[in-house]
Amino acid sequence: MRRMTYRQAVTEAIAAEMRRDDSVVFFGEDVAKPGGVFKVTPGIYEEFGPVRVRDTPISEQAIIGTALGAAITGLRPIAELMFADFIPVAMDQIVNQVAKYRFMSGGQFTVPLTIRASQGGGGGFGTQHSQCAESWLMNFPGLKLAVPATPADMYGLLRAAIRDDDPVIVLEHKSLYNLVGDVDLEAAPGELGKAEIVRPGQDLTLVATQQMLHRALEAAESLAEDGISPEVIDLRTLVPLDGETILRSVQGTSRLLIVEEAPRLGGWGANVAALVADEGLFHLDAPIKRVNMENALIAYSPALEDEIIPNARKIEEAVRQLLSET
Amino acid sequence: MALEAGDRLDKESRMRALLAMVKIRLAEEEIQNLFMANLVRGTTHLAIGQEACSAGVALALCEGDSVTCTYRGHGHALALGMSLRALMAEMMGKESGACRGRGGSMHMTDKSIGLLGANAIVGAQLPIAMGAALTAQVKGTGAIAVTFFGDGAANIGLFHESLNMASVWKLPVLFICENNLYGEYSPIRETTPIDDIADRAGAYAMPGVIVDGQDVEAVQAATAAAAARARNGEGPALLELKTYRYGGHSRSDTGPYRKPGELAHWQERDPIDMLAARMYSDGELDQEEFLEIKDALAQEVFAAVEWAKAEPFPPPQSLADYVYASD
């Protein structure tokens, strides 16, 4: 067991898989010699050399397309897109090529490709460098989507993604890079599609990911002082989605609050709500509620950025409101 | 580029090229008939007139090389060795098609012959070939990758990204532009400010070669030279094959935007007739033999079509197969 940051967990996961498997290669903008703009990949280039670890031009489409071609011919590439806000620049390659390549070929290929990008608000990066990308990517069968919230899950899920025979997009939340936690470097890789009950409780189910998970836990701590006991679930991966864990929890708590760092319209939380409405409606004693960014955008000014991204106070208020309705 | 005497192919290679080109032409003509008979859905893009491009490039490749190509890709698939049965069954959406009916006309793919896929998004196939070249480079296999694209694709942003990155990384990849003078319905002179796409190679520090795309021997020679260079670690090249499609862009397009006489002008330099004439004059073929070859290939095409017609569609309950590796 080692104490390390979420950032170091990324480095350790990449290094561990590159040591284990010669077919793993890694490239992206400023990832090799500079070690990443968020200093997430220092030492990888030095350890594995210029053939397997490469800096690319600022060419997001070419990065993803090249990674795809390498993945279907025998390599296991990790491609970095730096900011998740740049995913739309490479959207054709991701959604028309990567996601569909196996299907369109009638199963002739597997696509063992990992795409990494940093996402999320709270750092003052402004409107085009602060978004969460997961909801954009959920309407494309063929992709998997992981959103680790802790150093241990980052280490486990990133290694699982690299070993997976399908394309997996791993989104790293920028505000969590300095988060410290215990990581078992000898542990088996994580399991894609497995949520975790991070804090058991009886009064309602709080579903969240990444930065919102930590804020939900903060809210739960404060609510506990008043004898309110939320059950907090970290989804960990959105595709596949662990509906079973959500439904089982709602069966016990009868109430559901979903916390998303995303605009409300088309957010992933709507899918969780629909799932529970479809398959767990009769467990519920109250309407399903969502806390999110409404339909607004992230501004540069800290006064506005802090206001739009859900925080522990807003989550707590939503919990109290939900409990008061029944 | 003038063809040197030393670039002439031997009789056996010429015969292979001739067979490939005739097979492509006859298959494309039959595919058009299948559309008219409503046995093929959606749209299709025929390569009639451009046969020397795919046949010439295929002759210069080795086992282990990889190819990505365009939605005008039936010719590439056949030139590389896809079976007529797999092609025709795929055209009709049958389970025994090259892609088990999931791909169709625009997505001909056959891993066993190195065809990594035809692509229906203009130019999206360029970096996919670069990925195959990267695999060859990392593993040191000596293989190369080839990507076919049209003149229209030379104006997308990814063309620039791809040639630039391939050159920086010295990837063993050949960018092969089949310039058939039209990007969909628009003449190249109205969308592109230069006459020769090959001129763009200089911006990426790679050779740019203009090739007579109607002359299969010239295409083979230019490709072989660029391939040797790429295999030797000297990086990518851009080849521009000047060619012409006899039909419209797709099945609903009759090509009314073409100048009068343009088609007839190009048909005077028909790639199949040009090679056959050369073989006649070199005593490698006579007219009777050529008729027999055409007849035999036509029978092969018809037989493949009849076979494919009788093949089953994929079972409806298999609709979610092949989305993920576990499916």
XYZ file of C-alpha atoms in Angstrom:
653
model
C 0.000 0.000 0.000
C 1.360 3.409 -0.923
C 0.086 6.915 -0.283
C -0.070 8.803 -3.533
C -1.987 11.452 -5.376
C -4.620 10.845 -8.054
C -2.075 12.345 -10.445
C 0.606 9.830 -9.422
C -1.907 7.008 -9.744
C -2.201 7.850 -13.454
C 1.572 7.724 -13.870
C 1.847 4.466 -11.945
C -0.956 2.823 -13.924
C 0.575 3.736 -17.289
C 4.041 2.648 -16.175
C 2.764 -0.633 -14.739
C 0.976 -1.571 -17.968
C 3.879 -0.513 -20.168
C 6.224 -2.703 -18.096
C 3.822 -5.602 -18.296
C 3.012 -5.444 -22.013
C 5.366 -4.312 -24.797
C 2.430 -3.577 -27.085
C 1.298 -0.659 -24.905
C 2.338 2.664 -26.462
C 1.510 6.159 -25.259
C 1.241 9.431 -27.143
C -0.366 12.848 -27.029
C 0.418 16.543 -26.912
C 3.318 17.326 -24.520
C 3.071 13.967 -22.772
C 6.567 12.613 -23.437
C 9.481 14.969 -22.821
C 7.434 17.613 -20.970
C 5.657 14.915 -18.893
C 2.180 16.313 -19.455
C 0.736 19.787 -18.964
C -0.622 18.704 -15.577
C 2.618 16.809 -14.836
C 0.659 13.582 -14.922
C 3.149 11.519 -16.929
C 6.671 12.432 -15.781
C 9.285 9.712 -16.246
C 7.276 7.620 -18.708
C 9.291 8.820 -21.685
C 12.549 8.350 -19.809
C 11.677 4.791 -18.833
C 10.138 3.540 -22.080
C 11.865 5.633 -24.735
C 10.955 7.474 -27.923
C 9.552 4.544 -29.872
C 6.755 3.786 -27.397
C 6.212 7.238 -25.877
C 5.736 10.185 -28.204
C 4.837 13.815 -28.268
C 2.434 14.599 -31.084
C 1.652 17.742 -33.045
C -1.511 19.560 -31.915
C -3.627 17.308 -34.102
C -6.405 15.685 -32.109
C -8.028 13.915 -35.055
C -4.736 12.436 -36.222
C -3.900 11.355 -32.668
C -7.114 9.377 -32.304
C -7.121 7.990 -35.847
C -3.520 6.849 -35.546
C -4.258 5.256 -32.185
C -7.209 3.433 -33.745
C -5.121 2.118 -36.633
C -2.466 0.958 -34.186
C -5.075 -0.705 -31.966
C -6.528 -2.792 -34.803
C -3.093 -3.953 -35.958
C -1.592 -5.221 -32.727
C -0.691 -2.372 -30.386
C -2.535 -1.295 -27.263
C -2.295 2.499 -27.480
C -3.000 5.071 -24.800
C -3.858 8.372 -26.510
C -4.100 11.567 -24.487
C -6.253 14.518 -25.529
C -5.055 16.831 -22.728
C -8.308 18.693 -22.000
C -11.593 16.809 -22.414
C -12.897 20.017 -23.985
C -10.812 19.003 -27.046
C -12.755 15.772 -27.503
C -15.160 17.489 -29.930
C -12.178 18.381 -32.141
C -11.664 14.633 -32.604
C -15.327 13.708 -32.446
C -15.522 12.064 -35.888
C -12.621 9.785 -35.121
C -14.042 8.906 -31.704
C -17.683 8.360 -32.580
C -17.682 7.394 -36.264
C -14.423 5.470 -36.315
C -13.272 4.188 -32.911
C -16.736 3.361 -31.585
C -17.933 1.674 -34.787
C -14.842 0.009 -36.196
C -15.423 -3.413 -34.704
C -19.114 -3.385 -35.569
C -18.778 -2.203 -39.173
C -16.203 -4.893 -39.881
C -18.531 -7.591 -38.601
C -16.269 -8.345 -35.665
C -13.018 -8.691 -37.630
C -11.228 -6.315 -35.282
C -11.063 -5.553 -31.608
C -10.113 -2.001 -30.617
C -7.969 -2.130 -27.461
C -7.571 1.620 -27.215
C -7.533 3.903 -24.179
C -8.250 7.614 -24.574
C -7.368 9.817 -21.599
C -8.401 13.417 -21.039
C -8.619 15.767 -18.075
C -11.963 17.349 -17.395
C -14.034 19.379 -15.008
C -14.434 22.775 -13.434
C -13.190 24.595 -10.403
C -9.783 25.646 -11.656
C -10.581 28.969 -13.302
C -9.785 27.670 -16.786
C -12.807 29.346 -18.360
C -15.637 28.103 -20.531
C -13.627 26.027 -23.046
C -11.327 24.269 -20.572
C -13.641 23.348 -17.678
C -16.322 21.058 -19.022
C -17.162 17.494 -18.113
C -17.380 15.369 -21.249
C -19.054 12.134 -20.184
C -22.600 13.039 -21.202
C -21.431 13.859 -24.748
C -20.076 10.353 -25.152
C -22.858 8.134 -23.872
C -24.932 7.929 -27.051
C -22.333 5.917 -28.976
C -22.513 2.157 -28.485
C -19.032 0.707 -28.827
C -17.368 3.050 -26.328
C -16.807 2.492 -22.623
C -16.478 5.361 -20.217
C -14.662 5.432 -16.866
C -14.703 8.321 -14.372
C -12.473 7.412 -11.422
C -12.808 9.535 -8.264
C -9.946 8.299 -6.076
C -6.266 7.433 -6.502
C -7.023 3.738 -5.945
C -9.785 3.720 -8.557
C -7.642 5.675 -10.989
C -4.905 3.067 -10.650
C -7.388 0.204 -10.922
C -9.654 1.493 -13.692
C -6.950 2.950 -15.926
C -5.148 -0.387 -15.898
C -8.460 -2.137 -16.597
C -9.028 0.241 -19.515
C -5.594 -0.438 -21.000
C -6.127 -4.202 -20.757
C -9.678 -4.028 -22.128
C -10.238 -5.149 -25.718
C -12.738 -2.332 -26.321
C -12.106 1.413 -26.601
C -12.314 2.978 -23.149
C -12.335 6.706 -22.491
C -10.905 7.501 -19.064
C -11.747 10.986 -17.844
C -9.551 12.436 -15.114
C -10.989 15.243 -13.026
C -8.538 18.140 -12.835
C -9.638 19.190 -9.366
C -8.742 15.741 -8.027
C -5.133 15.572 -9.250
C -3.793 16.497 -5.788
C -6.161 14.200 -3.902
C -4.159 11.754 -1.766
C -5.165 8.178 -1.029
C -3.862 4.666 -0.435
C -3.121 2.601 -3.514
C -2.235 -1.081 -3.580
C 0.184 -1.297 -6.482
C -0.103 -5.094 -6.507
C -3.916 -5.113 -6.649
C -5.765 -6.664 -9.591
C -7.096 -4.131 -12.136
C -10.465 -2.578 -11.385
C -13.685 -3.763 -12.929
C -15.364 -1.605 -15.568
C -19.103 -1.420 -14.930
C -18.983 -1.790 -11.171
C -20.241 0.992 -8.907
C -19.305 1.237 -5.257
C -21.333 2.132 -2.194
C -18.853 4.550 -0.641
C -20.976 5.421 2.379
C -23.835 3.165 3.429
C -27.037 4.805 4.643
C -30.801 4.406 4.910
C -32.580 7.680 4.156
C -31.843 8.309 0.516
C -29.446 7.320 -2.257
C -26.962 9.915 -3.527
C -25.437 8.994 -6.889
C -22.366 10.944 -8.024
C -18.990 10.774 -9.735
C -15.559 12.411 -9.354
C -15.595 15.929 -7.873
C -19.326 15.661 -7.144
C -18.754 12.426 -5.228
C -16.437 14.202 -2.809
C -18.917 17.041 -2.388
C -21.746 14.550 -1.848
C -19.657 12.870 0.860
C -19.059 16.253 2.468
C -22.798 16.903 2.440
C -23.471 13.450 3.896
C -21.076 14.151 6.765
C -22.897 17.358 7.600
C -26.359 15.728 7.271
C -25.258 12.941 9.612
C -24.971 15.511 12.377
C -28.728 15.955 12.071
C -29.342 12.243 12.055
C -29.855 12.047 8.282
C -28.111 9.101 6.699
C -27.617 9.179 2.927
C -26.201 6.218 1.045
C -23.542 7.528 -1.337
C -22.746 5.647 -4.557
C -19.708 6.284 -6.738
C -20.663 5.086 -10.227
C -16.977 4.809 -11.305
C -17.965 3.899 -14.876
C -20.886 5.320 -16.825
C -20.641 2.811 -19.687
C -21.263 0.111 -18.721
C -23.544 1.486 -16.016
C -24.005 -0.592 -12.868
C -27.783 -0.315 -12.663
C -27.986 -3.203 -10.255
C -26.149 -1.391 -7.462
C -28.268 1.740 -7.972
C -31.549 -0.189 -7.944
C -30.590 -2.238 -4.916
C -29.713 0.927 -3.022
C -32.938 2.688 -4.009
C -34.874 -0.365 -2.917
C -33.415 0.199 0.550
C -33.657 3.989 0.743
C -36.767 4.752 -1.391
C -35.334 8.100 -2.507
C -32.831 9.116 -5.166
C -30.807 12.273 -5.678
C -28.360 12.427 -8.574
C -25.489 14.907 -8.482
C -23.878 15.816 -11.806
C -21.229 18.288 -12.840
C -22.955 18.925 -16.139
C -25.749 20.930 -17.715
C -29.154 19.459 -16.953
C -30.357 18.828 -20.516
C -29.052 15.485 -21.749
C -26.894 14.949 -18.679
C -25.966 11.398 -17.702
C -28.098 11.773 -14.588
C -31.195 11.725 -16.783
C -30.264 8.194 -17.802
C -29.879 7.113 -14.192
C -33.262 8.687 -13.437
C -34.832 6.918 -16.420
C -33.350 3.607 -15.342
C -34.824 3.924 -11.859
C -38.147 5.139 -13.268
C -38.247 2.104 -15.570
C -37.106 -0.565 -13.194
C -37.387 0.812 -9.676
C -40.387 3.141 -9.643
C -42.231 1.141 -7.009
C -39.268 1.350 -4.651
C -39.677 5.136 -4.551
C -41.450 7.235 -1.926
C -40.557 10.555 -3.577
C -39.786 11.963 -7.033
C -36.265 11.452 -8.381
C -34.267 14.689 -8.109
C -31.102 15.943 -9.795
C -28.599 18.579 -8.728
C -26.580 19.867 -11.659
C -25.558 23.010 -13.537
C -29.024 23.790 -14.903
C -28.667 24.897 -18.514
C -25.894 27.417 -18.117
C -22.172 27.631 -18.846
C -19.031 27.879 -16.746
C -17.658 31.415 -16.570
C -14.114 32.516 -15.832
C -14.994 34.643 -12.789
C -14.649 32.638 -9.559
C -17.900 34.153 -8.298
C -19.777 32.624 -11.204
C -17.803 29.373 -11.515
C -18.277 28.605 -7.812
C -21.975 29.278 -8.138
C -22.703 27.060 -11.126
C -20.867 23.904 -10.056
C -22.874 22.064 -7.404
C -21.292 22.216 -3.954
C -21.891 20.456 -0.649
C -24.298 23.160 0.552
C -26.509 22.809 -2.516
C -26.452 19.042 -2.276
C -27.390 19.240 1.396
C -30.279 21.599 0.637
C -31.535 19.292 -2.083
C -31.412 16.334 0.301
C -33.401 18.203 2.964
C -35.924 19.335 0.365
C -36.326 15.807 -0.946
C -36.802 14.380 2.539
C -39.350 17.059 3.397
C -41.500 16.043 0.427
C -42.454 12.745 2.023
C 5.699 10.978 -64.859
C 6.976 9.195 -67.940
C 7.228 5.458 -67.679
C 10.767 4.159 -68.019
C 11.392 0.996 -69.980
C 12.593 -0.637 -66.772
C 9.231 0.018 -65.151
C 7.429 -2.345 -67.491
C 5.966 -5.317 -65.730
C 6.678 -8.889 -66.719
C 4.002 -10.875 -68.467
C 2.777 -12.589 -65.330
C 2.320 -9.308 -63.451
C 0.630 -7.720 -66.435
C -1.766 -10.618 -66.588
C -2.532 -10.253 -62.882
C -3.181 -6.553 -63.395
C -5.396 -7.222 -66.386
C -7.436 -9.834 -64.558
C -7.862 -7.546 -61.557
C -8.982 -4.596 -63.656
C -11.432 -6.609 -65.741
C -12.821 -8.237 -62.628
C -13.342 -4.839 -61.012
C -15.039 -3.422 -64.099
C -17.388 -6.378 -64.516
C -18.192 -6.498 -60.809
C -18.961 -2.772 -60.735
C -21.227 -3.072 -63.782
C -23.065 -5.924 -62.117
C -23.370 -3.966 -58.854
C -25.056 -1.188 -60.800
C -27.526 -3.762 -62.147
C -28.162 -5.045 -58.633
C -29.044 -1.511 -57.573
C -31.489 -1.189 -60.400
C -32.996 -4.515 -59.338
C -33.255 -3.188 -55.790
C -31.053 -5.939 -54.409
C -28.573 -3.392 -53.074
C -29.710 -0.645 -50.723
C -28.654 2.904 -49.887
C -26.003 4.257 -52.184
C -22.915 3.039 -53.969
C -19.864 4.627 -55.560
C -18.389 2.892 -58.565
C -14.736 2.899 -59.575
C -15.268 2.253 -63.288
C -12.472 4.104 -65.085
C -10.205 4.088 -62.003
C -9.282 0.396 -62.042
C -5.582 0.953 -62.718
C -5.201 2.825 -59.417
C -6.208 -0.021 -57.163
C -4.733 -2.756 -59.359
C -1.393 -0.958 -59.755
C -0.980 -0.198 -56.071
C -1.985 -3.730 -55.058
C 0.716 -5.163 -57.327
C 3.373 -3.203 -55.442
C 2.342 -4.371 -51.961
C 3.592 -7.319 -49.941
C 1.945 -9.690 -47.529
C 1.599 -7.970 -44.146
C 1.048 -4.508 -45.616
C -2.142 -2.682 -44.653
C -4.590 -0.580 -46.656
C -7.372 1.830 -45.826
C -9.507 3.222 -48.603
C -12.529 5.257 -49.547
C -16.199 4.480 -49.893
C -15.413 4.084 -53.607
C -13.710 0.926 -52.425
C -15.001 -2.142 -54.247
C -12.048 -1.930 -56.618
C -9.505 -1.697 -53.814
C -11.047 -4.717 -52.125
C -11.024 -6.846 -55.270
C -7.524 -5.757 -56.269
C -6.232 -6.796 -52.858
C -7.866 -10.177 -53.238
C -11.286 -10.028 -51.601
C -13.408 -12.852 -52.953
C -16.251 -11.917 -55.278
C -18.605 -13.925 -53.108
C -17.679 -12.000 -49.931
C -18.019 -8.706 -51.829
C -21.360 -9.471 -53.439
C -22.838 -10.937 -50.260
C -21.756 -7.810 -48.376
C -23.342 -5.620 -51.065
C -26.618 -7.409 -50.398
C -26.297 -7.284 -46.608
C -25.877 -11.013 -46.160
C -24.370 -12.807 -43.167
C -21.697 -14.370 -45.373
C -20.540 -10.958 -46.610
C -17.057 -9.655 -45.885
C -18.417 -7.737 -42.874
C -21.304 -10.113 -42.136
C -23.667 -7.594 -43.673
C -22.886 -4.938 -41.072
C -20.788 -2.756 -43.377
C -22.209 -2.703 -46.889
C -20.912 -0.974 -50.013
C -19.049 1.808 -48.191
C -17.264 -0.310 -45.566
C -15.596 -3.186 -47.408
C -13.120 -4.669 -44.932
C -11.083 -7.858 -45.007
C -8.450 -8.273 -42.353
C -7.107 -11.425 -43.995
C -5.898 -9.464 -47.042
C -4.726 -6.409 -45.088
C -7.740 -4.295 -46.003
C -8.379 -2.475 -42.734
C -11.469 -0.835 -44.078
C -13.156 1.465 -46.537
C -14.466 4.602 -44.907
C -17.644 6.596 -45.481
C -16.342 9.800 -43.884
C -14.190 11.664 -46.408
C -10.540 11.411 -45.364
C -11.114 9.697 -42.015
C -9.124 6.696 -43.222
C -5.818 8.566 -43.499
C -4.722 8.374 -39.848
C -6.024 4.824 -39.502
C -3.409 3.723 -42.038
C -0.852 5.756 -40.088
C -1.724 3.662 -37.045
C -0.962 0.496 -38.980
C 2.310 2.094 -40.063
C 3.045 2.941 -36.434
C 2.520 -0.689 -35.466
C 4.962 -1.736 -38.197
C 7.462 0.868 -37.023
C 7.190 -0.037 -33.308
C 7.394 -3.779 -33.989
C 9.993 -3.414 -36.727
C 8.113 -5.644 -39.150
C 9.176 -3.859 -42.332
C 5.551 -3.624 -43.433
C 4.041 -0.453 -44.834
C 0.550 0.994 -44.920
C -1.257 2.630 -47.796
C -4.232 4.933 -47.687
C -6.313 5.782 -50.733
C -8.314 8.992 -50.835
C -9.887 11.267 -53.408
C -9.040 14.801 -54.471
C -11.888 16.023 -52.241
C -10.189 14.625 -49.145
C -7.121 16.739 -49.842
C -9.145 19.736 -48.624
C -10.147 18.434 -45.202
C -8.271 19.453 -42.081
C -7.283 15.910 -41.259
C -5.302 15.682 -44.510
C -2.966 18.330 -43.126
C -2.814 16.752 -39.663
C -2.067 13.353 -41.157
C 0.651 14.244 -43.639
C 2.326 16.460 -41.070
C 2.359 13.879 -38.270
C 3.319 11.011 -40.604
C 6.283 13.024 -41.810
C 7.396 14.070 -38.322
C 7.290 10.429 -37.201
C 8.702 9.110 -40.524
C 5.925 6.569 -40.679
C 6.059 3.945 -43.455
C 2.806 5.083 -45.027
C 1.892 6.035 -48.592
C -0.786 8.656 -49.161
C -2.376 7.802 -52.494
C -4.668 10.427 -53.940
C -6.898 9.236 -56.758
C -7.597 12.571 -58.375
C -10.647 11.889 -60.518
C -11.246 15.630 -61.027
C -14.487 15.811 -59.045
C -15.186 16.043 -55.333
C -18.699 14.654 -55.339
C -20.439 16.940 -57.901
C -17.922 19.788 -57.913
C -14.996 20.037 -60.317
C -11.668 20.281 -58.541
C -10.843 23.574 -60.268
C -13.728 25.193 -58.368
C -12.723 23.881 -54.940
C -8.943 23.715 -55.068
C -6.604 26.553 -56.073
C -3.839 24.330 -57.442
C -3.785 21.889 -60.354
C -1.760 19.181 -58.687
C -2.472 17.799 -55.211
C 1.069 16.377 -55.269
C 2.358 19.939 -54.863
C 1.195 19.837 -51.268
C 3.787 17.185 -50.380
C 6.483 19.838 -50.196
C 4.750 21.434 -47.223
C 5.287 18.191 -45.326
C 8.828 17.498 -46.491
C 7.882 14.348 -48.345
C 8.082 13.411 -52.032
C 5.041 14.284 -54.119
C 4.732 12.246 -57.293
C 2.297 12.779 -60.158
C 1.372 9.510 -61.812
C -0.704 8.586 -64.847
C -3.505 6.842 -63.008
C -4.786 5.213 -66.199
C -1.532 3.337 -66.718
C -1.403 0.412 -64.334
C 2.309 -0.092 -64.933
C 3.062 3.517 -64.052
C 0.995 3.203 -60.882
C 2.790 -0.001 -59.909
C 6.204 1.518 -60.562
C 5.562 4.713 -58.613
C 4.070 2.799 -55.709
C 6.916 0.306 -55.623
C 9.469 3.111 -55.530
C 7.693 4.933 -52.708
C 7.139 1.668 -50.853
C 10.821 0.759 -51.016
C 11.697 4.135 -49.606
C 9.144 3.770 -46.786
C 10.321 0.257 -45.934
C 13.819 1.647 -45.733
C 12.794 4.053 -42.962
C 12.766 7.135 -45.166
C 9.163 8.014 -44.358
C 5.935 8.706 -46.183
C 5.199 9.889 -49.716
C 2.253 11.463 -51.482
C 1.294 9.972 -54.833
C -1.270 11.689 -57.011
C -2.859 9.352 -59.540
C -4.535 11.340 -62.295
C -7.643 9.391 -63.133
C -11.312 9.682 -63.995
C -14.548 8.075 -62.953
C -16.746 7.189 -65.889
C -19.912 7.347 -63.808
C -21.287 9.969 -61.448
C -20.403 10.379 -57.799
C -22.962 7.873 -56.614
C -25.813 5.902 -58.047
C -28.240 8.795 -58.292
C -25.732 11.039 -60.094
C -25.476 10.872 -63.865
C -22.738 13.505 -63.977
C -24.570 16.289 -65.878
C -21.949 18.786 -64.674
C -19.251 17.291 -66.862
C -18.025 19.088 -69.944
C -19.225 17.591 -73.249
C -16.658 15.201 -74.627
C -14.781 14.874 -71.346
C -15.850 11.292 -70.731
C -15.040 10.245 -74.302
C -11.633 11.877 -73.994
C -10.812 9.825 -70.919
C -12.247 6.643 -72.388
C -9.655 6.929 -75.140
C -7.158 6.188 -72.396
C -9.109 3.406 -70.775
C -6.853 1.576 -68.309
C -7.914 -1.893 -69.415
C -7.641 -1.137 -73.141
C -4.253 0.509 -72.653
C -2.768 -2.519 -70.926
C -4.368 -4.977 -73.346
C -2.990 -3.029 -76.313
C 0.484 -3.130 -74.800
C 0.197 -6.857 -74.235
C -1.005 -7.407 -77.793
C 1.947 -5.528 -79.214
C 4.375 -7.407 -76.984
C 2.870 -10.721 -78.025
C 1.627 -11.498 -74.515
C -2.079 -11.649 -75.344
C -4.344 -11.999 -78.362
C -7.891 -10.843 -78.830
C -9.364 -14.280 -78.559
C -7.590 -14.936 -75.257
C -8.773 -11.590 -73.952
C -12.384 -12.430 -74.836
C -12.011 -15.743 -73.045
C -10.633 -13.981 -69.979
C -13.504 -11.523 -69.939
C -16.027 -14.277 -70.421
C -14.585 -16.390 -67.624
C -14.537 -13.436 -65.232
C -18.086 -12.490 -66.171
C -19.183 -16.018 -65.347
C -17.356 -15.746 -62.020
C -19.120 -12.472 -61.237
C -22.550 -13.845 -62.151
C -21.931 -17.006 -60.147
C -20.932 -14.948 -57.097
C -24.054 -12.832 -57.449
C -26.314 -15.860 -57.740
C -24.614 -17.454 -54.753
C -24.965 -14.264 -52.693
C -28.641 -13.891 -53.581
C -29.336 -17.277 -52.040
C -27.368 -16.580 -48.855
C -29.270 -15.732 -45.665
C -29.474 -12.318 -44.026
C -28.043 -12.000 -40.527
C -30.545 -13.244 -37.962
C -32.511 -10.259 -36.552
C -31.656 -11.283 -33.010
C -27.957 -10.740 -33.825
C -28.439 -6.955 -34.167
C -26.301 -6.140 -31.145
C -23.445 -8.488 -32.032
C -19.942 -7.086 -32.529
C -20.578 -3.803 -30.712
C -18.182 -4.837 -27.953
C -15.436 -7.452 -27.913
C -17.496 -9.635 -25.604
C -20.448 -9.686 -28.053
